[in-house]
Structure formats: structure tokens, C-alpha cells
């Protein structure tokens, strides 16, 4: 395969230097278009940073220095989600590597392509109690990463560098998960193999997954849709770029559709055939649609985990189900389905549309939705801003270009249930093509499976880097912000228009309300009352405290989202409003 000369990866002042293994690793990232590498430097990873510095001089990947390694992994994940490119995070040996693990596990379990690179002491120091030793004779970080990645290896010789970096990249892209390379510092400094002529020019093409379609299975879906009188579609987080295509099928068949919580951001909630969210913090109309005896349920890209299946509800998991998904582990959870279709939802949708175009369609019997999914705003229980009202204000007054990222906990629950941004990224298929939404875009990012607190704080920065100049709103709680709020300074350094909205109730709200609903002991949820707006101002960041709904109404949201930098809103919420989390407690078996 054609390869550029390695001199192409050096500036004139660098060409006297023989490329080392670190240059080889970074050259592969450069070749596939990686824009940012997120991390915290350290001695055992210094040669990689040196190679990144050389690469940056030729417009290669740029280093984003985070405040904690977990933040690096979350930012890399957010960047990958929004850009469709590989997320890359980097850390030194020992505690640097272990600090990455939660973020890497989060990306892997949620199907986000991510590469983690960690350092090691030099090979000759293994077993000699080197500082932060983390090989097989120390705190074995390679062994730890084995449980939260799909590809995980120690690079122990320069000759291994190219095959292992290519294998790691291929796994991340083709399997949509995390890969990990750990490299001793002396191997990083070693000369690249003499025969190495730079990464293959066709590397990007090599990393693509083949667009395979099971023709027999697609024909069976086609036949089932043709016979169905009351079909319902459930679009999941794995539907991604196929959503617009399936919406064409939905409109053609006059069918109804619902989404899982993690797919709400792929659609316009004002779509006339949308019946809301099914699953965690979802809407009663969505469940009612599935209990109204549809003769066919087509689930696309749905993981069928606890939150996306409404606690493995039998109204979904039954013999009316057709499950279309690219991941075998998801299909393994739908053994009761009428039909399982393994394949890329985009390819399946294209094939179905081509087949469908050749036949007349009898309209389905499901009527469009006419009423709102949201209940009336409840009365005040305690002072402050009702979270429902906060979501309504954000929905109505944020411009349609805004992306939202919601932290696990009550922030996610309130956003899933009450955030109804009319994003105008989808219109019916007949609309002006200039107004069609980007099929890969999601205006709301939430986590469904491995869901660590404080994820959204860093993820929103990664999203903002991938969509430079366009605003992002991070919805987080005071508990999460106390964990990782320092990452806001990265948004300040990069001048990113991120609005950090802290739901401040001086408690771990999901824990507090979960204990109440379960009639459990009220313990461990109390937090101090913190003035986060003052804290932000101390960091040189605009901070505003919102203590009432009148102050919220007077806020210039459009102006704040137009700033060349972050803003923090410290929203003192009505802490007694019950969040929509009963489904979670039912799945745990604790709700009273």
C-alpha cells in the first residue's frame, strides 16, 4: 500500500531527527485526521508529548491539557460523539492511567470509538520498584484496562508499534468501543523500524466497517411492514445517522414513533408522529402507544438495557418486536423477538426505502399526536426555581443551534422528560433540503449504561471543540460539579461558548428522592450550600446566581450563549420537586 516518506511528518528543522516510535504513533493519528489529544502530561509519556509538539507544528493533532485524566477521557468521548472522529486521551503511568479508567469504561460501554494511550517506566525498570510502576510487576494497569476496553496491549518492542496502533484504531472504529495502548518510555524513544515509510495513505479506508446487509432479513422486515396495520417504530441511540432515513419510512407508512432517552436528541420533539420517550424518565404516551396493541414494533439501534427498555418491559420485549442493530450484544437481549436484523441501520434503511419505493402503501391506522406529552407545571413546594420551569425556559429561549449535555442523575431525568427543544433539524421529507438536520447530530446527549457523575462537564467541552463557535449547554448537579467543576477552566482557556447550568439543591438529589420513594433511611445525600457563581468569578469566568423564576425569566440566554467563553448559572432549584425517576426504582425493586 502507498506510504508517504517519513520526512513528510517532520518540519525542516525536524528532518534531521530519525522518527522514533512516538512519532510513528502520532503520525497514525495525524493520518486519520485526529484534531485533538486530551490529557495530562507526565514523565513516562513525555516522548509522545514531544511527538505531538512536532506534529502540531505541521497542523497535526493539538494537545488539550485537562485538569484531571478522567476529564480527558470524557472530553475525548464528547469530541468523538459530535465529530464522528476518533477520541484520543493520554496519561502517564500509574495513577495517571488509573485516573483514565472510568472515562475509558464509559466510552467503551456506551459504544464510542476512543483510543487511550498510557505510559510505563522503562522496560529495564520493571520489577525494580520504579516510580509509578504499572506493568505486570507493579500496579498492573494493563490488567485493569482489560476489563473496560476491547483491545488492550503493552507495546514491548519497536517492531510492534505499527501493527498494534493499526489494530487499536481498527478496533475502535469497527467495533465502536475503547482501545488501549500502554508503552514503556524507552520504547517510545526507540527509533522507528528502519523500513517504516510512514502510515499507509489508505489507512482511513482500512478502518471502515463493511456495509453488510442481510438481504433475507431485510426482505422479512419489508414483508412485515407491508402486512402491518398498526406499526410503531422505536428509535434508539444506535440509530444515529439512520434516523432521517427511518423517519422517511415512518412518514411513508403513516406510522407512529417513539425514542429511547438517548435518541431523543436525534429528532424534533414537535414532529407530528412523535409520541415521546420510552424508558427512563420517559412519557406515559410512549408506554400507552406500546400497550395499545400495535401489531408490529420496529426497534432500531436500541441497546435493550435497563433504561432503554423501561426496566425490560414486556410491552416492548415480546413477539411483535423486530430488532435492527449493528451490535451482537444488543441483539442477544431480544431472543423473544419475531425477527432480529444484524447490520448497520443506515444500510438497512437504504435497502428498505429502495424496496418500499416500488410498492403502493396503505396508510397505517395510527393518528398523529395532537396533545403535549408534558403534564401541567406543578405548584411550588419550596423556594427557588422549579426544575420543570428551568427546562421549559431553556427549551423556549435557547437558539436551535444549541446542543445540550445532561449529567447522570436528576439532571438527566429532568432533561429527558421536560426538555422539548424545537431544534428544527428535521422536517417532513418533502421540506426544503436546506432545512434538513444533520443525521449525525444530537441536540441532547445523555448516558444510558455506564453513567458516571460529572461526565457531562467535560463531555460538553469535547462537544464544543467539535462544533467550534456554536453554543453548548451543560446540565449538571451540584454533586457532579463538586467532583469535576475545575474542568470549566479548560472551556475558558479554549474560549468555548459553553453554558454550565448547575442545579443547586445542596444535596445528591437523585439519592435523596430515591430514598424517599423507597421509604429508605435518609442518609448520605447532604451537601454544603455553595455559591458556585462566586467560585466561577474567582476563576475569571462569568458566574450568575439564579434564585427565583423571575430572575430566570429576566436572563439574557441568547446573549450568554453568544459569549466568547463559558458562563456558569448557579440555579437554586426547588429541591422538593420529585424528579421522574420511578422507573429506575422499580427496576431496583425498591419503590414503595
PDB file of N, CA and C in Angstrom, residues 92-161:
ATOM      1  N   UNK A  92       0.032   9.535  31.850  1.00  0.00           N
ATOM      2  CA  UNK A  92       1.294   8.923  32.254  1.00  0.00           C
ATOM      3  C   UNK A  92       1.016   7.607  32.982  1.00  0.00           C
ATOM      4  N   UNK A  93       2.047   7.015  33.506  1.00  0.00           N
ATOM      5  CA  UNK A  93       1.923   5.694  34.138  1.00  0.00           C
ATOM      6  C   UNK A  93       1.254   5.800  35.506  1.00  0.00           C
ATOM      7  N   UNK A  94       0.957   4.654  36.110  1.00  0.00           N
ATOM      8  CA  UNK A  94       0.452   4.585  37.475  1.00  0.00           C
ATOM      9  C   UNK A  94      -0.857   5.309  37.668  1.00  0.00           C
ATOM     10  N   UNK A  95      -0.909   6.288  38.580  1.00  0.00           N
ATOM     11  CA  UNK A  95      -2.169   6.977  38.867  1.00  0.00           C
ATOM     12  C   UNK A  95      -2.714   7.750  37.685  1.00  0.00           C
ATOM     13  N   UNK A  96      -1.853   8.216  36.777  1.00  0.00           N
ATOM     14  CA  UNK A  96      -2.360   8.864  35.571  1.00  0.00           C
ATOM     15  C   UNK A  96      -3.225   7.905  34.780  1.00  0.00           C
ATOM     16  N   UNK A  97      -2.746   6.671  34.635  1.00  0.00           N
ATOM     17  CA  UNK A  97      -3.506   5.660  33.902  1.00  0.00           C
ATOM     18  C   UNK A  97      -4.775   5.261  34.645  1.00  0.00           C
ATOM     19  N   UNK A  98      -4.673   5.047  35.958  1.00  0.00           N
ATOM     20  CA  UNK A  98      -5.878   4.621  36.686  1.00  0.00           C
ATOM     21  C   UNK A  98      -6.927   5.726  36.711  1.00  0.00           C
ATOM     22  N   UNK A  99      -6.501   6.997  36.691  1.00  0.00           N
ATOM     23  CA  UNK A  99      -7.469   8.088  36.640  1.00  0.00           C
ATOM     24  C   UNK A  99      -8.259   8.099  35.328  1.00  0.00           C
ATOM     25  N   UNK A 100      -7.689   7.549  34.270  1.00  0.00           N
ATOM     26  CA  UNK A 100      -8.386   7.488  32.984  1.00  0.00           C
ATOM     27  C   UNK A 100      -9.501   6.450  32.968  1.00  0.00           C
ATOM     28  N   UNK A 101      -9.398   5.437  33.831  1.00  0.00           N
ATOM     29  CA  UNK A 101     -10.173   4.218  33.629  1.00  0.00           C
ATOM     30  C   UNK A 101     -11.678   4.459  33.585  1.00  0.00           C
ATOM     31  N   UNK A 102     -12.217   5.269  34.492  1.00  0.00           N
ATOM     32  CA  UNK A 102     -13.673   5.459  34.499  1.00  0.00           C
ATOM     33  C   UNK A 102     -14.152   6.061  33.188  1.00  0.00           C
ATOM     34  N   UNK A 103     -13.425   7.061  32.671  1.00  0.00           N
ATOM     35  CA  UNK A 103     -13.816   7.667  31.406  1.00  0.00           C
ATOM     36  C   UNK A 103     -13.697   6.718  30.231  1.00  0.00           C
ATOM     37  N   UNK A 104     -12.655   5.897  30.229  1.00  0.00           N
ATOM     38  CA  UNK A 104     -12.489   4.911  29.160  1.00  0.00           C
ATOM     39  C   UNK A 104     -13.607   3.872  29.232  1.00  0.00           C
ATOM     40  N   UNK A 105     -13.932   3.424  30.445  1.00  0.00           N
ATOM     41  CA  UNK A 105     -15.020   2.460  30.614  1.00  0.00           C
ATOM     42  C   UNK A 105     -16.340   3.042  30.143  1.00  0.00           C
ATOM     43  N   UNK A 106     -16.556   4.318  30.418  1.00  0.00           N
ATOM     44  CA  UNK A 106     -17.787   4.998  29.994  1.00  0.00           C
ATOM     45  C   UNK A 106     -17.905   4.993  28.476  1.00  0.00           C
ATOM     46  N   UNK A 107     -16.824   5.360  27.795  1.00  0.00           N
ATOM     47  CA  UNK A 107     -16.850   5.371  26.329  1.00  0.00           C
ATOM     48  C   UNK A 107     -17.068   3.971  25.783  1.00  0.00           C
ATOM     49  N   UNK A 108     -16.379   2.995  26.352  1.00  0.00           N
ATOM     50  CA  UNK A 108     -16.471   1.628  25.837  1.00  0.00           C
ATOM     51  C   UNK A 108     -17.878   1.070  26.003  1.00  0.00           C
ATOM     52  N   UNK A 109     -18.464   1.258  27.177  1.00  0.00           N
ATOM     53  CA  UNK A 109     -19.775   0.683  27.444  1.00  0.00           C
ATOM     54  C   UNK A 109     -20.872   1.390  26.665  1.00  0.00           C
ATOM     55  N   UNK A 110     -20.615   2.645  26.267  1.00  0.00           N
ATOM     56  CA  UNK A 110     -21.606   3.393  25.506  1.00  0.00           C
ATOM     57  C   UNK A 110     -21.321   3.407  24.007  1.00  0.00           C
ATOM     58  N   UNK A 111     -20.345   2.588  23.572  1.00  0.00           N
ATOM     59  CA  UNK A 111     -20.111   2.403  22.147  1.00  0.00           C
ATOM     60  C   UNK A 111     -19.512   3.590  21.432  1.00  0.00           C
ATOM     61  N   UNK A 112     -18.567   4.287  22.084  1.00  0.00           N
ATOM     62  CA  UNK A 112     -17.923   5.461  21.492  1.00  0.00           C
ATOM     63  C   UNK A 112     -16.483   5.099  21.114  1.00  0.00           C
ATOM     64  N   UNK A 113     -16.066   5.328  19.860  1.00  0.00           N
ATOM     65  CA  UNK A 113     -14.695   4.991  19.464  1.00  0.00           C
ATOM     66  C   UNK A 113     -13.671   5.883  20.158  1.00  0.00           C
ATOM     67  N   UNK A 114     -12.798   5.270  20.941  1.00  0.00           N
ATOM     68  CA  UNK A 114     -11.837   6.025  21.751  1.00  0.00           C
ATOM     69  C   UNK A 114     -10.536   5.243  21.849  1.00  0.00           C
ATOM     70  N   UNK A 115      -9.429   5.962  21.776  1.00  0.00           N
ATOM     71  CA  UNK A 115      -8.101   5.385  21.976  1.00  0.00           C
ATOM     72  C   UNK A 115      -7.471   6.014  23.200  1.00  0.00           C
ATOM     73  N   UNK A 116      -7.069   5.179  24.156  1.00  0.00           N
ATOM     74  CA  UNK A 116      -6.344   5.636  25.341  1.00  0.00           C
ATOM     75  C   UNK A 116      -4.888   5.199  25.209  1.00  0.00           C
ATOM     76  N   UNK A 117      -3.964   6.132  25.430  1.00  0.00           N
ATOM     77  CA  UNK A 117      -2.533   5.833  25.393  1.00  0.00           C
ATOM     78  C   UNK A 117      -1.964   6.168  26.761  1.00  0.00           C
ATOM     79  N   UNK A 118      -1.289   5.214  27.372  1.00  0.00           N
ATOM     80  CA  UNK A 118      -0.667   5.451  28.670  1.00  0.00           C
ATOM     81  C   UNK A 118       0.815   5.098  28.618  1.00  0.00           C
ATOM     82  N   UNK A 119       1.566   5.711  29.514  1.00  0.00           N
ATOM     83  CA  UNK A 119       2.989   5.443  29.604  1.00  0.00           C
ATOM     84  C   UNK A 119       3.307   4.370  30.625  1.00  0.00           C
ATOM     85  N   UNK A 120       4.540   3.915  30.579  1.00  0.00           N
ATOM     86  CA  UNK A 120       5.089   2.964  31.547  1.00  0.00           C
ATOM     87  C   UNK A 120       6.540   3.368  31.832  1.00  0.00           C
ATOM     88  N   UNK A 121       7.074   3.027  33.007  1.00  0.00           N
ATOM     89  CA  UNK A 121       8.525   3.186  33.196  1.00  0.00           C
ATOM     90  C   UNK A 121       9.272   2.358  32.149  1.00  0.00           C
ATOM     91  N   UNK A 122      10.558   2.599  32.014  1.00  0.00           N
ATOM     92  CA  UNK A 122      11.313   1.849  31.013  1.00  0.00           C
ATOM     93  C   UNK A 122      11.299   0.356  31.333  1.00  0.00           C
ATOM     94  N   UNK A 123      11.373  -0.445  30.302  1.00  0.00           N
ATOM     95  CA  UNK A 123      11.256  -1.899  30.461  1.00  0.00           C
ATOM     96  C   UNK A 123      12.264  -2.455  31.450  1.00  0.00           C
ATOM     97  N   UNK A 124      13.486  -1.943  31.419  1.00  0.00           N
ATOM     98  CA  UNK A 124      14.524  -2.477  32.313  1.00  0.00           C
ATOM     99  C   UNK A 124      14.254  -2.163  33.772  1.00  0.00           C
ATOM    100  N   UNK A 125      13.315  -1.257  34.037  1.00  0.00           N
ATOM    101  CA  UNK A 125      12.975  -0.919  35.424  1.00  0.00           C
ATOM    102  C   UNK A 125      11.842  -1.769  35.967  1.00  0.00           C
ATOM    103  N   UNK A 126      11.196  -2.572  35.114  1.00  0.00           N
ATOM    104  CA  UNK A 126      10.098  -3.417  35.592  1.00  0.00           C
ATOM    105  C   UNK A 126      10.607  -4.333  36.700  1.00  0.00           C
ATOM    106  N   UNK A 127       9.872  -4.402  37.779  1.00  0.00           N
ATOM    107  CA  UNK A 127      10.230  -5.278  38.893  1.00  0.00           C
ATOM    108  C   UNK A 127      11.221  -4.676  39.856  1.00  0.00           C
ATOM    109  N   UNK A 128      11.604  -3.410  39.617  1.00  0.00           N
ATOM    110  CA  UNK A 128      12.610  -2.788  40.475  1.00  0.00           C
ATOM    111  C   UNK A 128      12.031  -1.638  41.289  1.00  0.00           C
ATOM    112  N   UNK A 129      10.741  -1.588  41.398  1.00  0.00           N
ATOM    113  CA  UNK A 129      10.032  -0.577  42.187  1.00  0.00           C
ATOM    114  C   UNK A 129      10.249   0.830  41.629  1.00  0.00           C
ATOM    115  N   UNK A 130      10.103   0.955  40.313  1.00  0.00           N
ATOM    116  CA  UNK A 130      10.207   2.268  39.682  1.00  0.00           C
ATOM    117  C   UNK A 130       9.039   3.132  40.133  1.00  0.00           C
ATOM    118  N   UNK A 131       9.245   4.453  40.093  1.00  0.00           N
ATOM    119  CA  UNK A 131       8.169   5.361  40.448  1.00  0.00           C
ATOM    120  C   UNK A 131       6.963   5.128  39.542  1.00  0.00           C
ATOM    121  N   UNK A 132       5.790   4.988  40.128  1.00  0.00           N
ATOM    122  CA  UNK A 132       4.529   4.781  39.410  1.00  0.00           C
ATOM    123  C   UNK A 132       4.593   3.573  38.485  1.00  0.00           C
ATOM    124  N   UNK A 133       5.322   2.534  38.911  1.00  0.00           N
ATOM    125  CA  UNK A 133       5.398   1.317  38.107  1.00  0.00           C
ATOM    126  C   UNK A 133       4.002   0.728  37.940  1.00  0.00           C
ATOM    127  N   UNK A 134       3.641   0.441  36.705  1.00  0.00           N
ATOM    128  CA  UNK A 134       2.286  -0.045  36.454  1.00  0.00           C
ATOM    129  C   UNK A 134       2.266  -1.148  35.413  1.00  0.00           C
ATOM    130  N   UNK A 135       3.365  -1.902  35.349  1.00  0.00           N
ATOM    131  CA  UNK A 135       3.408  -3.073  34.485  1.00  0.00           C
ATOM    132  C   UNK A 135       3.005  -4.315  35.259  1.00  0.00           C
ATOM    133  N   UNK A 136       3.393  -5.461  34.754  1.00  0.00           N
ATOM    134  CA  UNK A 136       2.979  -6.725  35.362  1.00  0.00           C
ATOM    135  C   UNK A 136       3.581  -6.935  36.743  1.00  0.00           C
ATOM    136  N   UNK A 137       4.638  -6.183  37.068  1.00  0.00           N
ATOM    137  CA  UNK A 137       5.272  -6.348  38.380  1.00  0.00           C
ATOM    138  C   UNK A 137       4.919  -5.224  39.345  1.00  0.00           C
ATOM    139  N   UNK A 138       4.018  -4.332  38.922  1.00  0.00           N
ATOM    140  CA  UNK A 138       3.576  -3.243  39.791  1.00  0.00           C
ATOM    141  C   UNK A 138       2.063  -3.236  39.892  1.00  0.00           C
ATOM    142  N   UNK A 139       1.496  -2.053  40.030  1.00  0.00           N
ATOM    143  CA  UNK A 139       0.038  -1.924  39.970  1.00  0.00           C
ATOM    144  C   UNK A 139      -0.345  -2.088  38.503  1.00  0.00           C
ATOM    145  N   UNK A 140      -0.870  -3.230  38.159  1.00  0.00           N
ATOM    146  CA  UNK A 140      -0.965  -3.678  36.772  1.00  0.00           C
ATOM    147  C   UNK A 140      -2.094  -2.962  36.023  1.00  0.00           C
ATOM    148  N   UNK A 141      -1.782  -1.802  35.460  1.00  0.00           N
ATOM    149  CA  UNK A 141      -2.819  -1.048  34.749  1.00  0.00           C
ATOM    150  C   UNK A 141      -3.240  -1.742  33.462  1.00  0.00           C
ATOM    151  N   UNK A 142      -2.325  -2.475  32.828  1.00  0.00           N
ATOM    152  CA  UNK A 142      -2.706  -3.222  31.635  1.00  0.00           C
ATOM    153  C   UNK A 142      -3.818  -4.212  31.986  1.00  0.00           C
ATOM    154  N   UNK A 143      -3.671  -4.892  33.120  1.00  0.00           N
ATOM    155  CA  UNK A 143      -4.710  -5.820  33.553  1.00  0.00           C
ATOM    156  C   UNK A 143      -6.017  -5.112  33.865  1.00  0.00           C
ATOM    157  N   UNK A 144      -5.928  -3.903  34.438  1.00  0.00           N
ATOM    158  CA  UNK A 144      -7.150  -3.158  34.751  1.00  0.00           C
ATOM    159  C   UNK A 144      -7.908  -2.764  33.490  1.00  0.00           C
ATOM    160  N   UNK A 145      -7.183  -2.277  32.476  1.00  0.00           N
ATOM    161  CA  UNK A 145      -7.830  -1.843  31.252  1.00  0.00           C
ATOM    162  C   UNK A 145      -8.431  -3.008  30.464  1.00  0.00           C
ATOM    163  N   UNK A 146      -7.987  -4.220  30.738  1.00  0.00           N
ATOM    164  CA  UNK A 146      -8.532  -5.383  30.021  1.00  0.00           C
ATOM    165  C   UNK A 146     -10.038  -5.500  30.198  1.00  0.00           C
ATOM    166  N   UNK A 147     -10.538  -5.001  31.347  1.00  0.00           N
ATOM    167  CA  UNK A 147     -11.952  -5.175  31.659  1.00  0.00           C
ATOM    168  C   UNK A 147     -12.828  -4.043  31.127  1.00  0.00           C
ATOM    169  N   UNK A 148     -12.238  -3.008  30.553  1.00  0.00           N
ATOM    170  CA  UNK A 148     -13.056  -1.876  30.074  1.00  0.00           C
ATOM    171  C   UNK A 148     -12.636  -1.405  28.692  1.00  0.00           C
ATOM    172  N   UNK A 149     -11.996  -2.282  27.934  1.00  0.00           N
ATOM    173  CA  UNK A 149     -11.638  -2.000  26.548  1.00  0.00           C
ATOM    174  C   UNK A 149     -11.857  -3.270  25.735  1.00  0.00           C
ATOM    175  N   UNK A 150     -11.870  -3.116  24.424  1.00  0.00           N
ATOM    176  CA  UNK A 150     -11.963  -4.282  23.553  1.00  0.00           C
ATOM    177  C   UNK A 150     -10.621  -4.681  22.977  1.00  0.00           C
ATOM    178  N   UNK A 151      -9.667  -3.741  22.964  1.00  0.00           N
ATOM    179  CA  UNK A 151      -8.306  -4.018  22.517  1.00  0.00           C
ATOM    180  C   UNK A 151      -7.380  -3.381  23.533  1.00  0.00           C
ATOM    181  N   UNK A 152      -6.429  -4.171  24.050  1.00  0.00           N
ATOM    182  CA  UNK A 152      -5.628  -3.730  25.196  1.00  0.00           C
ATOM    183  C   UNK A 152      -4.279  -4.413  25.121  1.00  0.00           C
ATOM    184  N   UNK A 153      -3.188  -3.642  24.986  1.00  0.00           N
ATOM    185  CA  UNK A 153      -1.901  -4.293  24.798  1.00  0.00           C
ATOM    186  C   UNK A 153      -0.754  -3.420  25.282  1.00  0.00           C
ATOM    187  N   UNK A 154       0.333  -4.070  25.667  1.00  0.00           N
ATOM    188  CA  UNK A 154       1.605  -3.429  26.003  1.00  0.00           C
ATOM    189  C   UNK A 154       2.505  -3.495  24.779  1.00  0.00           C
ATOM    190  N   UNK A 155       3.043  -2.358  24.386  1.00  0.00           N
ATOM    191  CA  UNK A 155       3.971  -2.323  23.258  1.00  0.00           C
ATOM    192  C   UNK A 155       5.377  -2.511  23.815  1.00  0.00           C
ATOM    193  N   UNK A 156       5.966  -3.673  23.573  1.00  0.00           N
ATOM    194  CA  UNK A 156       7.235  -4.016  24.226  1.00  0.00           C
ATOM    195  C   UNK A 156       8.430  -4.019  23.285  1.00  0.00           C
ATOM    196  N   UNK A 157       8.231  -3.702  21.998  1.00  0.00           N
ATOM    197  CA  UNK A 157       9.330  -3.680  21.036  1.00  0.00           C
ATOM    198  C   UNK A 157       8.957  -2.733  19.908  1.00  0.00           C
ATOM    199  N   UNK A 158       9.908  -1.970  19.369  1.00  0.00           N
ATOM    200  CA  UNK A 158       9.589  -1.037  18.280  1.00  0.00           C
ATOM    201  C   UNK A 158       8.909  -1.695  17.084  1.00  0.00           C
ATOM    202  N   UNK A 159       9.249  -2.942  16.796  1.00  0.00           N
ATOM    203  CA  UNK A 159       8.647  -3.620  15.652  1.00  0.00           C
ATOM    204  C   UNK A 159       7.145  -3.836  15.829  1.00  0.00           C
ATOM    205  N   UNK A 160       6.673  -3.776  17.075  1.00  0.00           N
ATOM    206  CA  UNK A 160       5.247  -3.962  17.325  1.00  0.00           C
ATOM    207  C   UNK A 160       4.432  -2.686  17.107  1.00  0.00           C
ATOM    208  N   UNK A 161       5.110  -1.559  16.972  1.00  0.00           N
ATOM    209  CA  UNK A 161       4.413  -0.280  17.037  1.00  0.00           C
ATOM    210  C   UNK A 161       3.351  -0.139  15.949  1.00  0.00           C
TER     211      UNK A 161
END
